[in-house]
N, CA, C and O of each residue as an XYZ file, in Angstrom:
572
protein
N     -27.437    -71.296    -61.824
C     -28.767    -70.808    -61.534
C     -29.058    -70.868    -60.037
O     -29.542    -69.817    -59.619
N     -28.875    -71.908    -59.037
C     -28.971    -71.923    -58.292
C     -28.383    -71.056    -57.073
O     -28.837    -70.733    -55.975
N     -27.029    -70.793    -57.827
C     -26.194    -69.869    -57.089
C     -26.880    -68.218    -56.807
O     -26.841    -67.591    -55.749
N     -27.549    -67.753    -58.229
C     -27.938    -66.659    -58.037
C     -29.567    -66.629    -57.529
O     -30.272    -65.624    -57.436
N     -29.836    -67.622    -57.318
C     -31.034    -67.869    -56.573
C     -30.492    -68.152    -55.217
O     -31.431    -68.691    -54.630
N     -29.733    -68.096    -54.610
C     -28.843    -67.969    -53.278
C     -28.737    -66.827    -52.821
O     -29.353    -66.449    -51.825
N     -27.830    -66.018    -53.578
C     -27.628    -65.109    -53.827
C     -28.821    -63.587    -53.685
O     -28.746    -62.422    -53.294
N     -29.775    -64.432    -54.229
C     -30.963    -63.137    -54.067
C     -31.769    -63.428    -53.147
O     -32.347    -62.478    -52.618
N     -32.139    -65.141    -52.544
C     -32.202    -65.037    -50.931
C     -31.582    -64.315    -49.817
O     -32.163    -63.723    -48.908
N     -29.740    -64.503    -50.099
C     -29.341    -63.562    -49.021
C     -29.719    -61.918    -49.119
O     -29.710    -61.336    -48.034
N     -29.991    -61.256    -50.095
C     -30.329    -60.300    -50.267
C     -31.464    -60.079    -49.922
O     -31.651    -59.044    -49.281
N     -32.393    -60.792    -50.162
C     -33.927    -60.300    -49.465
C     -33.812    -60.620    -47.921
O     -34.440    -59.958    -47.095
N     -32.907    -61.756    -47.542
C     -32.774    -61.905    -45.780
C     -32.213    -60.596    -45.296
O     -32.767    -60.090    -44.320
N     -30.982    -59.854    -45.954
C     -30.987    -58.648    -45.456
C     -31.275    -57.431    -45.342
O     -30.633    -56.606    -44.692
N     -32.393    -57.213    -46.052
C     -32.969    -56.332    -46.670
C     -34.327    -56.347    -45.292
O     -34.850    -55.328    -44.840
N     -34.651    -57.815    -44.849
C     -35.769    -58.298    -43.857
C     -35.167    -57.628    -42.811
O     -35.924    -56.944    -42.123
N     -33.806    -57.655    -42.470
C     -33.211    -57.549    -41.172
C     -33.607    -55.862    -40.598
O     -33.281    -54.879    -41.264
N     -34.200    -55.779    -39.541
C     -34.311    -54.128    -39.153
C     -33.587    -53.384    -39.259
O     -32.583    -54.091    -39.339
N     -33.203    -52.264    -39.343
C     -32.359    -51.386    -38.851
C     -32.736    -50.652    -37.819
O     -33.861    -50.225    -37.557
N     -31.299    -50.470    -36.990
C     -31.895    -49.804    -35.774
C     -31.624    -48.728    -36.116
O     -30.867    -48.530    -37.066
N     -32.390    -47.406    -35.160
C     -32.109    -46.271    -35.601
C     -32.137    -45.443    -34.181
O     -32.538    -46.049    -33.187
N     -31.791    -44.305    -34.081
C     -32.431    -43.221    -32.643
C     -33.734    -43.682    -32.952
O     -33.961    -44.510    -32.070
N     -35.077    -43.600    -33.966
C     -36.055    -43.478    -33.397
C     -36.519    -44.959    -33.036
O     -37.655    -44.977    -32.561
N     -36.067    -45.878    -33.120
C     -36.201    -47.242    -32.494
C     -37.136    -46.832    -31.205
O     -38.303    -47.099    -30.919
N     -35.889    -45.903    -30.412
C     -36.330    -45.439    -28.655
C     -37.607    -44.386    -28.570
O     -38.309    -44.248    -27.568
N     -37.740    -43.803    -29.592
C     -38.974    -43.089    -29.937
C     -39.972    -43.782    -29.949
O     -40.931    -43.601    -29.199
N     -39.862    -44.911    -31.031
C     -41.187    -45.567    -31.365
C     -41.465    -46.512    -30.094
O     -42.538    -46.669    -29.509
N     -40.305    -47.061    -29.838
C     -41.008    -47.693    -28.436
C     -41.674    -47.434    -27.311
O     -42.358    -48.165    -26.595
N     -41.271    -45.811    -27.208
C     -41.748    -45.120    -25.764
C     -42.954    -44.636    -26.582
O     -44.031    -44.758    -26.000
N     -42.997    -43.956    -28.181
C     -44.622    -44.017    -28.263
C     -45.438    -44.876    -27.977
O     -46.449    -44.745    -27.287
N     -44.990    -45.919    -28.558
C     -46.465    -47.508    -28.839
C     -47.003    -47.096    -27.155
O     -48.057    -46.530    -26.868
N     -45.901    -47.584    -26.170
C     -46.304    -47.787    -25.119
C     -46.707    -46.679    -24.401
O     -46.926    -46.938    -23.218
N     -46.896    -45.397    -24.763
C     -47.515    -44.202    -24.436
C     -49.584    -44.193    -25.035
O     -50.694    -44.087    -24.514
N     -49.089    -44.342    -26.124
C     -50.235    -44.673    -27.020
C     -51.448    -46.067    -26.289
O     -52.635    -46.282    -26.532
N     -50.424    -46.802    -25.312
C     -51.372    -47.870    -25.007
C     -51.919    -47.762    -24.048
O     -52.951    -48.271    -23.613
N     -51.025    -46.870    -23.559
C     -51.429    -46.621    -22.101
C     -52.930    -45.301    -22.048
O     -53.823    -45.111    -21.223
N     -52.735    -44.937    -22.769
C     -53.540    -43.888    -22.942
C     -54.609    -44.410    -23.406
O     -55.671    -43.880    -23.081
N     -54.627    -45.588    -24.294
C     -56.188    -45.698    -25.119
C     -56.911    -46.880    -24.187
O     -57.792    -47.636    -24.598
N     -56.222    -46.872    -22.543
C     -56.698    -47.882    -21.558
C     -56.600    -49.131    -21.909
O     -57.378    -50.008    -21.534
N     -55.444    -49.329    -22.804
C     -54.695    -50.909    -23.117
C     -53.816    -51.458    -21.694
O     -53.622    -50.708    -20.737
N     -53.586    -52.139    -21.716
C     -52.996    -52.606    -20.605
C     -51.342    -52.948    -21.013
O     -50.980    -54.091    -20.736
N     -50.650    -52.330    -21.445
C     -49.230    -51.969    -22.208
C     -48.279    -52.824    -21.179
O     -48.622    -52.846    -19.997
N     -47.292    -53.414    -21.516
C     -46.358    -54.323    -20.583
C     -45.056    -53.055    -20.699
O     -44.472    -52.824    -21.758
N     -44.786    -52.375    -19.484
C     -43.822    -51.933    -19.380
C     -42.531    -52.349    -19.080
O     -41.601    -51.545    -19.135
N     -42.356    -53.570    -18.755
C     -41.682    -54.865    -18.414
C     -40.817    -55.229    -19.742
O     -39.606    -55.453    -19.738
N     -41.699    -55.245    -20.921
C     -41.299    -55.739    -22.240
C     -41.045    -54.760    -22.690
O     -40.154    -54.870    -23.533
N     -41.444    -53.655    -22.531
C     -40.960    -52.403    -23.504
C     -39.886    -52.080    -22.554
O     -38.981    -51.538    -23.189
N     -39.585    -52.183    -21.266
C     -37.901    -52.238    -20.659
C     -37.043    -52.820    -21.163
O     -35.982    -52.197    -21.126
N     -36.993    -53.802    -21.660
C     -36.465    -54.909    -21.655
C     -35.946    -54.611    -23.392
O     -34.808    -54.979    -23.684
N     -36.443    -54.232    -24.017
C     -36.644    -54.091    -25.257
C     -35.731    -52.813    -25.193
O     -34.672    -53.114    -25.745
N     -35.698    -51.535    -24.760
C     -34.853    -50.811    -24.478
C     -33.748    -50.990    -24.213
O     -32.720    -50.605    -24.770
N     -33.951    -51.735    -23.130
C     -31.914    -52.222    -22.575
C     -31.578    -53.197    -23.966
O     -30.355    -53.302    -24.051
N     -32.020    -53.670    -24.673
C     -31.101    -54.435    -26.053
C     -30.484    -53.604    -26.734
O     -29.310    -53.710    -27.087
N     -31.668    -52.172    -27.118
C     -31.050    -51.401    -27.983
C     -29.195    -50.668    -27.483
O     -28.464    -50.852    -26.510
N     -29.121    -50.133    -28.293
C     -27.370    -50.013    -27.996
C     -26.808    -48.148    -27.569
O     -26.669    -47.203    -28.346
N     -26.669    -48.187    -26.559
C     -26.161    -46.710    -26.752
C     -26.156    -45.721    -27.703
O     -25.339    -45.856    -28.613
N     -27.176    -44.356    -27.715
C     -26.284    -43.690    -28.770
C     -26.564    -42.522    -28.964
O     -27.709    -42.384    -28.533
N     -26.203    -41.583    -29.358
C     -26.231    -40.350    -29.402
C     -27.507    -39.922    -30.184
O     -27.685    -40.176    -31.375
N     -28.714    -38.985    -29.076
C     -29.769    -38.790    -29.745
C     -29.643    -37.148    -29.438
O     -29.011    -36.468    -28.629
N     -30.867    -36.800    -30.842
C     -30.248    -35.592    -30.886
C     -31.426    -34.626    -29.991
O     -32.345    -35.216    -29.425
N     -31.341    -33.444    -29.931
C     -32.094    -32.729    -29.197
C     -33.291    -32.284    -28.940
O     -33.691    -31.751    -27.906
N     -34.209    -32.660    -30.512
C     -35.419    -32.335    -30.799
C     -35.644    -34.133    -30.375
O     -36.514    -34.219    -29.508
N     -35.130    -35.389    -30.739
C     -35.734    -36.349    -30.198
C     -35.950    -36.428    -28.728
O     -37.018    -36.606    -28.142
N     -34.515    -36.232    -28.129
C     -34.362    -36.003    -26.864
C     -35.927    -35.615    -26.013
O     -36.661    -36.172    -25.197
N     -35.882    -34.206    -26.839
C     -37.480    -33.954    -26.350
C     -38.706    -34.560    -26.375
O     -39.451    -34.700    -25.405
N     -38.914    -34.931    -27.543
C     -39.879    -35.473    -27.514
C     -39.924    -37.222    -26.909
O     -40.918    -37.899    -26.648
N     -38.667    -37.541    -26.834
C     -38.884    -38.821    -26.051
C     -39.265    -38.390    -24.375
O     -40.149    -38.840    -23.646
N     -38.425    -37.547    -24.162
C     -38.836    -37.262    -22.513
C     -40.815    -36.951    -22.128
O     -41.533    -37.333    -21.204
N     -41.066    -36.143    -23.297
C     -42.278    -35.985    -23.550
C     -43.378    -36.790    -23.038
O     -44.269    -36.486    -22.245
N     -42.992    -38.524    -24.016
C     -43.949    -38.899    -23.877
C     -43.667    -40.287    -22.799
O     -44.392    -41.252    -22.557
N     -42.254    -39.908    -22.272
C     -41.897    -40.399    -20.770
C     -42.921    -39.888    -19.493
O     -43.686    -40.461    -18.717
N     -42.433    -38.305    -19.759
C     -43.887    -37.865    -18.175
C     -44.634    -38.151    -18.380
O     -45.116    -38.646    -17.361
N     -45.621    -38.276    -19.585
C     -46.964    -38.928    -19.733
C     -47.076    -40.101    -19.277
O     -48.163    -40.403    -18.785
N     -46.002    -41.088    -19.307
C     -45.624    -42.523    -18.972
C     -46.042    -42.618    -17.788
O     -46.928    -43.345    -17.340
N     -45.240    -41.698    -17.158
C     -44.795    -41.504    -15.334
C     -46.299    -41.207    -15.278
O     -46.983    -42.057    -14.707
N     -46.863    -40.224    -15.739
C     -47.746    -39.881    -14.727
C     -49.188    -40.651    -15.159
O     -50.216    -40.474    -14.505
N     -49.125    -41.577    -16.413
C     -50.626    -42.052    -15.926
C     -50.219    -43.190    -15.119
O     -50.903    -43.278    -14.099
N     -49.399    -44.021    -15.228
C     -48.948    -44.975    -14.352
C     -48.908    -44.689    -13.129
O     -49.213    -45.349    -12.135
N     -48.449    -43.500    -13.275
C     -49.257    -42.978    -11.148
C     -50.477    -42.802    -10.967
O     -50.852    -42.447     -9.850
N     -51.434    -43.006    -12.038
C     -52.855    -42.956    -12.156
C     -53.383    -44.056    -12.046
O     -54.542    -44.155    -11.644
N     -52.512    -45.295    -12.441
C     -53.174    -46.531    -12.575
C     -52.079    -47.271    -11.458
O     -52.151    -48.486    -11.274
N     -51.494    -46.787    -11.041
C     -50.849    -47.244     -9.700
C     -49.961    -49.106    -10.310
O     -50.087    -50.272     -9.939
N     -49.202    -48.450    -11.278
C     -48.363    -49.128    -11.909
C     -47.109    -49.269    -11.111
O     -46.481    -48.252    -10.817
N     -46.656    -50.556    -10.702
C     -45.436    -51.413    -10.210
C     -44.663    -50.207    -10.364
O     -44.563    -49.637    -11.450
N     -44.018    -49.736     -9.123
C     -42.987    -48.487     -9.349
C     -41.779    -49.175     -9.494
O     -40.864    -48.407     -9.791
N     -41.457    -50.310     -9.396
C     -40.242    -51.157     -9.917
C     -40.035    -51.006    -11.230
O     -39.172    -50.231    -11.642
N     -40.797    -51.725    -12.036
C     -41.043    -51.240    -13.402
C     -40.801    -50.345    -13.655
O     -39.779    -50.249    -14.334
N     -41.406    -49.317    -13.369
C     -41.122    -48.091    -13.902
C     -40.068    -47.332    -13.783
O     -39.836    -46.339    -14.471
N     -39.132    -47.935    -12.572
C     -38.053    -47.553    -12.628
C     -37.328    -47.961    -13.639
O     -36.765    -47.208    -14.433
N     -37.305    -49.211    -13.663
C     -36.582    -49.808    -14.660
C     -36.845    -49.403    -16.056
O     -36.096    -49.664    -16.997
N     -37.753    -48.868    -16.118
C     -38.213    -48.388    -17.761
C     -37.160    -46.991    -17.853
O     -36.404    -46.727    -18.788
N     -37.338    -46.303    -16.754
C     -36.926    -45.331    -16.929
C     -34.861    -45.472    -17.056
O     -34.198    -44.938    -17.946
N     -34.452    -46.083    -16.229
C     -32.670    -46.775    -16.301
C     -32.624    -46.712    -17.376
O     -31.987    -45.842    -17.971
N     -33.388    -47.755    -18.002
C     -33.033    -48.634    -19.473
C     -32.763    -47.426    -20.293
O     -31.709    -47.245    -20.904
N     -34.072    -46.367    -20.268
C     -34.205    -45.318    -21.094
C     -33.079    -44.372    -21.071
O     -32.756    -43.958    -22.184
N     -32.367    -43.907    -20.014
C     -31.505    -43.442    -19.823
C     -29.848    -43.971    -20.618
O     -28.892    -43.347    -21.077
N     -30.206    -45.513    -20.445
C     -28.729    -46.412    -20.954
C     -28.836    -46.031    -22.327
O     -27.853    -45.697    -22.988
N     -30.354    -46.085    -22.909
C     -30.249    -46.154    -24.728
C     -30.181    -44.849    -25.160
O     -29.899    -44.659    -26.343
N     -30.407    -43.806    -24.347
C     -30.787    -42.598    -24.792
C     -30.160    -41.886    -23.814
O     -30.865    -41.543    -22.865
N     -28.530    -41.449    -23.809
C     -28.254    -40.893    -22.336
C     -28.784    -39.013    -23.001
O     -28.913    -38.352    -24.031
N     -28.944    -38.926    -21.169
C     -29.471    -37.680    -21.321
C     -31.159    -37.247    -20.953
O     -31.484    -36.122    -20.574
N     -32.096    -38.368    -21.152
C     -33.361    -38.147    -21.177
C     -33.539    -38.037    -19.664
O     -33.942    -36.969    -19.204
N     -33.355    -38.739    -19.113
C     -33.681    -38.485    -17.706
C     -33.659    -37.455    -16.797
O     -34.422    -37.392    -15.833
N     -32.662    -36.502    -17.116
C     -32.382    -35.189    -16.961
C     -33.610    -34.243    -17.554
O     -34.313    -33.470    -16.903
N     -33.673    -34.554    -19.122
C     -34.720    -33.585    -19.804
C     -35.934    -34.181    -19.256
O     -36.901    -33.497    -19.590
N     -36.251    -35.150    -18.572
C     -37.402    -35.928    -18.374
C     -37.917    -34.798    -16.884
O     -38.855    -34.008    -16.989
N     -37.170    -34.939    -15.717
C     -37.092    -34.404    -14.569
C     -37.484    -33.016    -14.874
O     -38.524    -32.599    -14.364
N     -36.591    -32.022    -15.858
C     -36.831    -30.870    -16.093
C     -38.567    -30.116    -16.638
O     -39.279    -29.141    -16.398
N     -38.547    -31.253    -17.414
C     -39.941    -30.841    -18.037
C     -40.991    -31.300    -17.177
O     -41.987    -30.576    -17.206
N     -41.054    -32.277    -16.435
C     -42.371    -32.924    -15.414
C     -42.861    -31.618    -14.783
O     -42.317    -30.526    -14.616
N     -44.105    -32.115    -14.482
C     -44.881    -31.033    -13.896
C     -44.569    -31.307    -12.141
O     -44.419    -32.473    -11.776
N     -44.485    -30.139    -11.081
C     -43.877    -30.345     -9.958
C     -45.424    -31.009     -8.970
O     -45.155    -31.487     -7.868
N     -46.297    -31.006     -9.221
C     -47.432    -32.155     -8.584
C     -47.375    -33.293     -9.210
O     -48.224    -34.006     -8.675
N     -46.687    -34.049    -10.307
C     -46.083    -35.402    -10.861
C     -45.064    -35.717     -9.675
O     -45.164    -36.777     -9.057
N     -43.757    -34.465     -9.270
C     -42.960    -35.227     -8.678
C     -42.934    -35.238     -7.468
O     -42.002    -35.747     -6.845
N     -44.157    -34.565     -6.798
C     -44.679    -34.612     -5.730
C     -44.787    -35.829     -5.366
O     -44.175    -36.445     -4.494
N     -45.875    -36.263     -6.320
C     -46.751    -37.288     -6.218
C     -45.354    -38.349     -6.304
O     -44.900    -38.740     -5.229
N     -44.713    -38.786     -7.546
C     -43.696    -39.582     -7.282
C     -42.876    -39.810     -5.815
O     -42.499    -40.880     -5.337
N     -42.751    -38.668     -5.354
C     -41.992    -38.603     -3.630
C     -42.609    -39.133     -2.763
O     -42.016    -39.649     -1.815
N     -43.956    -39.145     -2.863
C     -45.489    -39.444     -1.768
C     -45.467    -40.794     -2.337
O     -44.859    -41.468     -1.505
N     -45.801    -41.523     -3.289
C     -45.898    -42.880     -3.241
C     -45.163    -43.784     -3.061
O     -44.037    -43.795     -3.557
N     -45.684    -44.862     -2.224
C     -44.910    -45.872     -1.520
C     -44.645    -46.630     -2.401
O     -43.774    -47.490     -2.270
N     -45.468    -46.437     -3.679
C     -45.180    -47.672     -4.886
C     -44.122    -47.357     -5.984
O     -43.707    -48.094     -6.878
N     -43.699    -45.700     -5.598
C     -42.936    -45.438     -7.410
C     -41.738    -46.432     -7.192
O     -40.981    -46.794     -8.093
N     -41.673    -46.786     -6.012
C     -40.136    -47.853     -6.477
C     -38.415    -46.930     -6.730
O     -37.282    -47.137     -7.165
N     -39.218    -45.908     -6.133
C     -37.611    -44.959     -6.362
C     -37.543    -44.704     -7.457
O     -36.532    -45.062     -8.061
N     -38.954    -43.729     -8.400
C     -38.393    -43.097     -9.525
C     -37.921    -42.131     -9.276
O     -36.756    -42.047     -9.664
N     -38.497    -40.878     -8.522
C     -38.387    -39.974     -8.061
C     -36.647    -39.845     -7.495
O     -35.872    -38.889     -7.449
N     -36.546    -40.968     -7.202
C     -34.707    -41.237     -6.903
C     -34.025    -40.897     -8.194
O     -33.762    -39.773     -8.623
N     -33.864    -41.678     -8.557
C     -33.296    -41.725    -10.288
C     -33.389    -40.516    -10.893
O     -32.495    -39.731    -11.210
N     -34.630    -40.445    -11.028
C     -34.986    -38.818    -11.549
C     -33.809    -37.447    -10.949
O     -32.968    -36.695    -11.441
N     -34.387    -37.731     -9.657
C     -33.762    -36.310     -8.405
C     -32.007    -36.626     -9.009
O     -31.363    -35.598     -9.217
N     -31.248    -38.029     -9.286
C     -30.151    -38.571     -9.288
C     -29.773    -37.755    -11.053
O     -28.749    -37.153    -11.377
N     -30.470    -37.914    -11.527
C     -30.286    -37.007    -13.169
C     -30.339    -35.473    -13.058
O     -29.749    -34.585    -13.673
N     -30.799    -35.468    -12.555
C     -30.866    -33.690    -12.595
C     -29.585    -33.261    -11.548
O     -28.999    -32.202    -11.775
N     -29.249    -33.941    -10.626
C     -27.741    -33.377     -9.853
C     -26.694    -33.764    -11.169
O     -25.885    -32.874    -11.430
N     -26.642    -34.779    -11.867
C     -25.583    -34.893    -12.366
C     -24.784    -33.849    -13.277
O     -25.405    -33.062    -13.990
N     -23.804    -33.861    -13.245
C     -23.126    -32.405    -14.052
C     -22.172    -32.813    -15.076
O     -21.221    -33.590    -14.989
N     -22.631    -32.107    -16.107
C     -22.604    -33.096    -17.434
C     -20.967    -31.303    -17.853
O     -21.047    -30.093    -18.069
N     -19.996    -32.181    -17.748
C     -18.914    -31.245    -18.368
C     -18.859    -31.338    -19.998
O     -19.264    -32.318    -20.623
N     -18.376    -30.334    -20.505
C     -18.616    -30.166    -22.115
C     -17.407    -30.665    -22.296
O     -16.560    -30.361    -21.456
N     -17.023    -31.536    -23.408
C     -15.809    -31.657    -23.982
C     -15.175    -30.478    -25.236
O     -15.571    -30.395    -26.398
N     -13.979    -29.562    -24.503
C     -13.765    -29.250    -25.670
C     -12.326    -28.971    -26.553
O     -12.382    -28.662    -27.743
């Protein structure tokens, strides 16, 4: 008896355990889109940080988008609220490590008075680097 009362502990412990998924990187860059927007004071620090754990991996093209999406929104109220451009670099790396590729679609889609503005501030911390650094890169097809 005891055994299968063991037994169906380990089963509910793994059943508790998350799964990670592509939208892991979704939901994280929402929450913290979502917080930022409803004038929460969102730790971009922790939602970096939380990114770089997740693990490399192939996201597909409609996420792709919509993560970059609600990246410029990122970028640009944080240039509104004159958010640590360190940080935000780093949000943006991380994002790139878990999700290669976004940074590129990120650059492409921004509006060109966002990356103005990114170039002009003394605070972005070199996003505008990173960024400008994704869009040169030249991505060869394997075939």
């Amino acid at each position: 008896m005891r055994f299968v009362l063991f037994l169906l502990s380990l089963c509910f412990l793994a059943l508790a355990v998350p799964l990670r998924r592509d939208t892991d990187v979704l939901s994280l860059v929402s929450a913290l889109n979502e917080g930022l927007q409803n004038g929460q004071v969102s730790d971009i620090s922790s939602v970096s940080q939380s990114l770089a754990s997740l693990p490399s991996t192939a996201v597909t093209g409609d996420d792709r988008a919509q993560i970059a999406i609600q990246a410029v929104t990122i970028i640009t109220v944080s240039l509104d609220k004159n958010i640590d451009g360190n940080k935000l670099r780093e949000f943006i790396v991380n994002l790139e490590k878990c999700a290669p590729g976004v940074s590129k679609e990120i650059y492409r889609i921004m509006n060109v008075g966002t990356v103005a503005k990114l170039r002009a501030s003394s605070s972005s911390g070199g996003v505008a680097t990173v960024l400008n650094q994704a869009e040169l890169k030249v991505v060869i097809p394997v075939v």
